[in-house]
Amino acid sequence: MKILVIEDEKAISDSISAYLGQEGYNCEFADDYKSGEEKALLHNYDCILLDITLPGGNGLNILKNLKKEKPDVGVIIISAKNSLDDRVTGLDWGADDYLTKPFHLSELNSRIKSVIRRRNFNGQNEITFNELRLIPDEMQLMVNNQPVVLTKKEYDLLLYFLSNKNRVLTKESMAEHLWGDHMDMADSYDFIYVHIKNLRKKIIEKGGKDYIQTVYGMGYRLSTK
């Protein structure tokens, strides 16, 4: 899962990064208004953590502009300002939640999970796709009620497919989702093919069907057709 943290306090960003990294998230960062708005509008994220007080502008304006372009993106405001007006404005403009600093990272994690479930999977704690059952809170896949051991990248890839059923996903979009700012570490997109091949194999070994279709010249699609 891909998270954007728009926060100018490095100590807070570092602590969020360390904790969410251990929880299996891929975090990207911006430390001012301009870079935060550019990243939020240019790239796709499962959830955005947004500070209000930023160098160069008010984070609420990022929220307002973002919701015009991407109304479905999940946003949690994280702010040292415990202002009722800011809280009401943020929620009215489309934020999913509001956390006042300081906060416990475990609570932040719970709220991120809740936003992602609500935004992508109608609040479900489990995601069912025919004989496949994914349990996001445990990062667990069951196929025909049998557990399947996935790597973090395989899990993230399957969740990305399930979030975009019947849509063609390019290798570029999958690479960005899996690697984020670090996608230049890969020499080519061959690693996408390897992850998909391994994911298919593990599902089939448990009696599942191969739902990942190759769309030649374009990418891949998860479909029952």
Coordinates of C-alpha atoms in Angstrom, one line a residue:
M1 CA 0.0 0.0 0.0
K2 CA 1.3 3.4 -1.0
I3 CA 1.2 6.3 1.4
L4 CA 2.1 10.0 0.8
V5 CA 3.2 11.9 3.9
I6 CA 3.1 15.7 3.5
E7 CA 4.9 16.9 6.7
D8 CA 7.6 19.5 7.2
E9 CA 8.9 18.2 10.6
K10 CA 11.6 15.6 9.7
A11 CA 11.4 13.9 13.1
I12 CA 7.7 13.2 12.6
S13 CA 8.2 12.0 9.0
D14 CA 11.0 9.7 10.1
S15 CA 9.0 8.1 12.9
I16 CA 6.0 7.7 10.6
S17 CA 8.2 6.2 7.9
A18 CA 9.9 3.7 10.3
Y19 CA 6.7 2.5 11.8
L20 CA 4.6 2.3 8.6
G21 CA 7.5 0.6 6.8
Q22 CA 7.5 -2.2 9.5
E23 CA 3.7 -2.5 8.9
G24 CA 4.3 -3.1 5.2
Y25 CA 3.5 0.3 3.7
N26 CA 5.5 2.1 1.0
C27 CA 5.9 5.7 2.1
E28 CA 6.7 8.8 0.0
F29 CA 7.3 12.2 1.5
A30 CA 7.0 15.9 0.7
D31 CA 8.1 18.6 3.2
D32 CA 6.5 21.8 1.8
Y33 CA 3.3 23.0 0.1
K34 CA 4.5 23.0 -3.5
S35 CA 6.1 19.5 -3.6
G36 CA 3.2 18.1 -1.6
E37 CA 0.6 19.3 -4.0
E38 CA 2.6 18.2 -7.0
K39 CA 3.0 14.7 -5.7
A40 CA -0.6 14.4 -4.6
L41 CA -2.0 15.5 -7.9
L42 CA 0.6 13.7 -10.1
H43 CA 0.7 10.2 -8.5
N44 CA -1.8 7.8 -7.0
Y45 CA -1.8 6.9 -3.4
D46 CA -3.9 4.6 -1.1
C47 CA -3.9 7.3 1.6
I48 CA -2.4 10.8 2.1
L49 CA -1.3 12.1 5.5
L50 CA -1.5 15.8 5.3
D51 CA -0.2 18.5 7.7
I52 CA -2.0 21.8 7.7
T53 CA 0.9 24.2 8.5
L54 CA 3.4 23.8 5.7
P55 CA 6.2 26.0 4.3
G56 CA 4.7 27.8 1.4
G57 CA 1.0 27.4 2.1
N58 CA -1.9 25.9 4.0
G59 CA -2.4 22.1 3.7
L60 CA -6.2 22.6 3.6
N61 CA -5.8 24.2 0.1
I62 CA -4.0 21.0 -1.1
L63 CA -7.0 19.1 0.2
K64 CA -9.4 21.4 -1.6
N65 CA -7.5 21.2 -4.9
L66 CA -6.9 17.5 -4.6
K67 CA -10.6 16.6 -4.1
K68 CA -11.5 18.4 -7.3
E69 CA -9.1 16.2 -9.3
K70 CA -9.2 13.0 -7.3
P71 CA -12.3 12.8 -5.2
D72 CA -11.8 9.2 -4.2
V73 CA -8.4 9.5 -2.6
G74 CA -8.2 8.9 1.1
V75 CA -6.9 11.8 3.2
I76 CA -6.0 12.0 6.9
I77 CA -5.1 15.4 8.3
I78 CA -2.3 15.4 10.9
S79 CA -1.8 18.7 12.6
A80 CA -0.5 20.3 15.8
K81 CA -3.5 22.7 15.5
N82 CA -6.4 21.5 17.6
S83 CA -8.7 24.0 16.0
L84 CA -12.4 23.2 15.7
D85 CA -12.6 25.4 12.6
D86 CA -9.7 23.6 10.9
R87 CA -11.2 20.2 11.8
V88 CA -14.6 21.1 10.5
T89 CA -13.2 22.7 7.3
G90 CA -11.0 19.7 6.6
L91 CA -13.9 17.2 7.0
D92 CA -16.2 19.4 5.0
W93 CA -13.7 19.6 2.2
G94 CA -13.4 15.8 2.0
A95 CA -10.8 14.6 4.5
D96 CA -11.6 11.2 5.9
D97 CA -10.1 11.8 9.4
Y98 CA -8.2 14.3 11.6
L99 CA -5.5 13.5 14.0
T100 CA -4.0 16.1 16.4
K101 CA -0.3 15.9 17.2
P102 CA 1.1 14.2 19.2
F103 CA -0.6 10.9 18.4
H104 CA 0.3 7.2 18.8
L105 CA 1.6 5.6 15.6
S106 CA -0.5 2.5 16.3
E107 CA -3.6 4.7 16.2
L108 CA -2.5 6.3 13.0
N109 CA -2.0 2.9 11.5
S110 CA -5.6 1.8 12.5
R111 CA -7.0 4.9 11.0
I112 CA -5.1 4.4 7.7
K113 CA -6.5 0.9 7.5
S114 CA -10.0 2.1 8.2
V115 CA -9.7 4.8 5.4
I116 CA -8.3 2.3 2.9
R117 CA -11.1 -0.3 3.7
R118 CA -13.8 2.4 3.4
R119 CA -12.4 3.9 0.2
N120 CA -11.4 0.8 -1.7
F121 CA -13.5 -2.0 -0.3
N122 CA -16.7 -0.5 1.2
G123 CA -15.4 -0.9 4.8
Q124 CA -15.0 -4.7 4.5
N125 CA -12.5 -6.3 6.8
E126 CA -12.0 -9.1 4.3
I127 CA -11.9 -8.9 0.5
T128 CA -13.5 -11.9 -1.3
F129 CA -13.0 -12.6 -5.0
N130 CA -14.5 -16.0 -5.9
E131 CA -12.2 -18.5 -4.1
L132 CA -9.7 -15.9 -3.1
R133 CA -10.1 -14.2 0.3
L134 CA -7.7 -11.4 1.4
I135 CA -7.4 -10.2 5.0
P136 CA -5.7 -6.8 4.8
D137 CA -5.2 -6.3 8.5
E138 CA -3.2 -9.5 8.6
M139 CA -1.7 -9.3 5.1
Q140 CA -3.0 -12.8 4.6
L141 CA -4.4 -14.5 1.5
M142 CA -6.6 -17.6 1.7
V143 CA -7.4 -19.7 -1.4
N144 CA -10.1 -22.3 -1.0
N145 CA -9.7 -21.7 2.8
Q146 CA -6.0 -22.6 2.6
P147 CA -3.4 -20.0 3.6
V148 CA -1.0 -18.8 0.9
V149 CA 2.4 -17.4 1.9
L150 CA 3.1 -14.2 -0.1
T151 CA 6.0 -11.9 -0.2
K152 CA 5.3 -8.2 0.6
K153 CA 5.5 -7.3 -3.1
E154 CA 3.2 -10.2 -4.1
Y155 CA 0.7 -9.1 -1.5
D156 CA 0.8 -5.5 -2.5
L157 CA 0.4 -6.5 -6.2
L158 CA -2.6 -8.7 -5.5
L159 CA -4.3 -5.9 -3.4
Y160 CA -3.6 -3.5 -6.3
F161 CA -5.3 -5.8 -8.7
L162 CA -8.3 -6.3 -6.4
S163 CA -8.6 -2.5 -6.0
N164 CA -8.7 -2.2 -9.8
K165 CA -10.7 -5.2 -11.0
N166 CA -11.3 -5.3 -14.8
R167 CA -8.9 -2.4 -15.4
V168 CA -5.8 -2.7 -17.5
L169 CA -2.8 -1.9 -15.3
T170 CA 0.4 -0.9 -17.1
K171 CA 3.8 -2.2 -15.9
E172 CA 4.7 1.4 -15.2
S173 CA 1.8 2.0 -12.9
M174 CA 2.5 -1.3 -11.1
A175 CA 6.2 -0.4 -10.7
E176 CA 5.2 3.0 -9.3
H177 CA 2.8 1.4 -6.9
L178 CA 5.3 -1.2 -5.6
W179 CA 8.4 1.0 -5.5
G180 CA 7.2 4.6 -5.4
D181 CA 10.1 7.0 -5.3
H182 CA 12.6 4.1 -5.4
M183 CA 11.3 2.6 -8.7
D184 CA 14.6 3.7 -10.4
M185 CA 16.3 1.0 -8.4
A186 CA 15.0 -1.5 -11.0
D187 CA 16.9 -1.8 -14.3
S188 CA 13.8 -2.9 -16.1
Y189 CA 10.2 -3.9 -15.6
D190 CA 11.1 -7.6 -15.7
F191 CA 10.6 -7.8 -12.0
I192 CA 6.9 -7.2 -12.5
Y193 CA 6.6 -10.3 -14.7
V194 CA 8.5 -12.3 -12.0
H195 CA 6.1 -11.2 -9.2
I196 CA 3.0 -11.9 -11.4
K197 CA 4.4 -15.3 -12.4
N198 CA 5.0 -16.2 -8.7
L199 CA 1.6 -14.9 -7.6
R200 CA -0.2 -16.9 -10.3
K201 CA 1.8 -20.1 -9.4
K202 CA 1.0 -19.8 -5.6
I203 CA -2.8 -19.3 -6.3
I204 CA -3.0 -22.2 -8.8
E205 CA -1.1 -24.5 -6.4
K206 CA -4.0 -24.1 -3.9
G207 CA -6.6 -24.9 -6.5
G208 CA -7.4 -21.3 -7.5
K209 CA -7.9 -20.1 -11.0
D210 CA -5.6 -17.8 -12.9
Y211 CA -7.5 -14.5 -13.0
I212 CA -4.6 -12.3 -14.1
Q213 CA -4.8 -11.7 -17.8
T214 CA -2.0 -10.5 -20.0
V215 CA -3.1 -7.6 -22.2
Y216 CA -0.4 -7.7 -24.9
G217 CA 1.3 -4.4 -25.5
M218 CA -0.5 -2.7 -22.5
G219 CA -0.1 -4.6 -19.2
Y220 CA -2.2 -6.9 -17.1
R221 CA -5.8 -7.1 -15.8
L222 CA -7.6 -9.1 -13.0
S223 CA -10.8 -10.4 -14.5
T224 CA -13.2 -13.4 -14.3
K225 CA -14.0 -13.1 -18.0

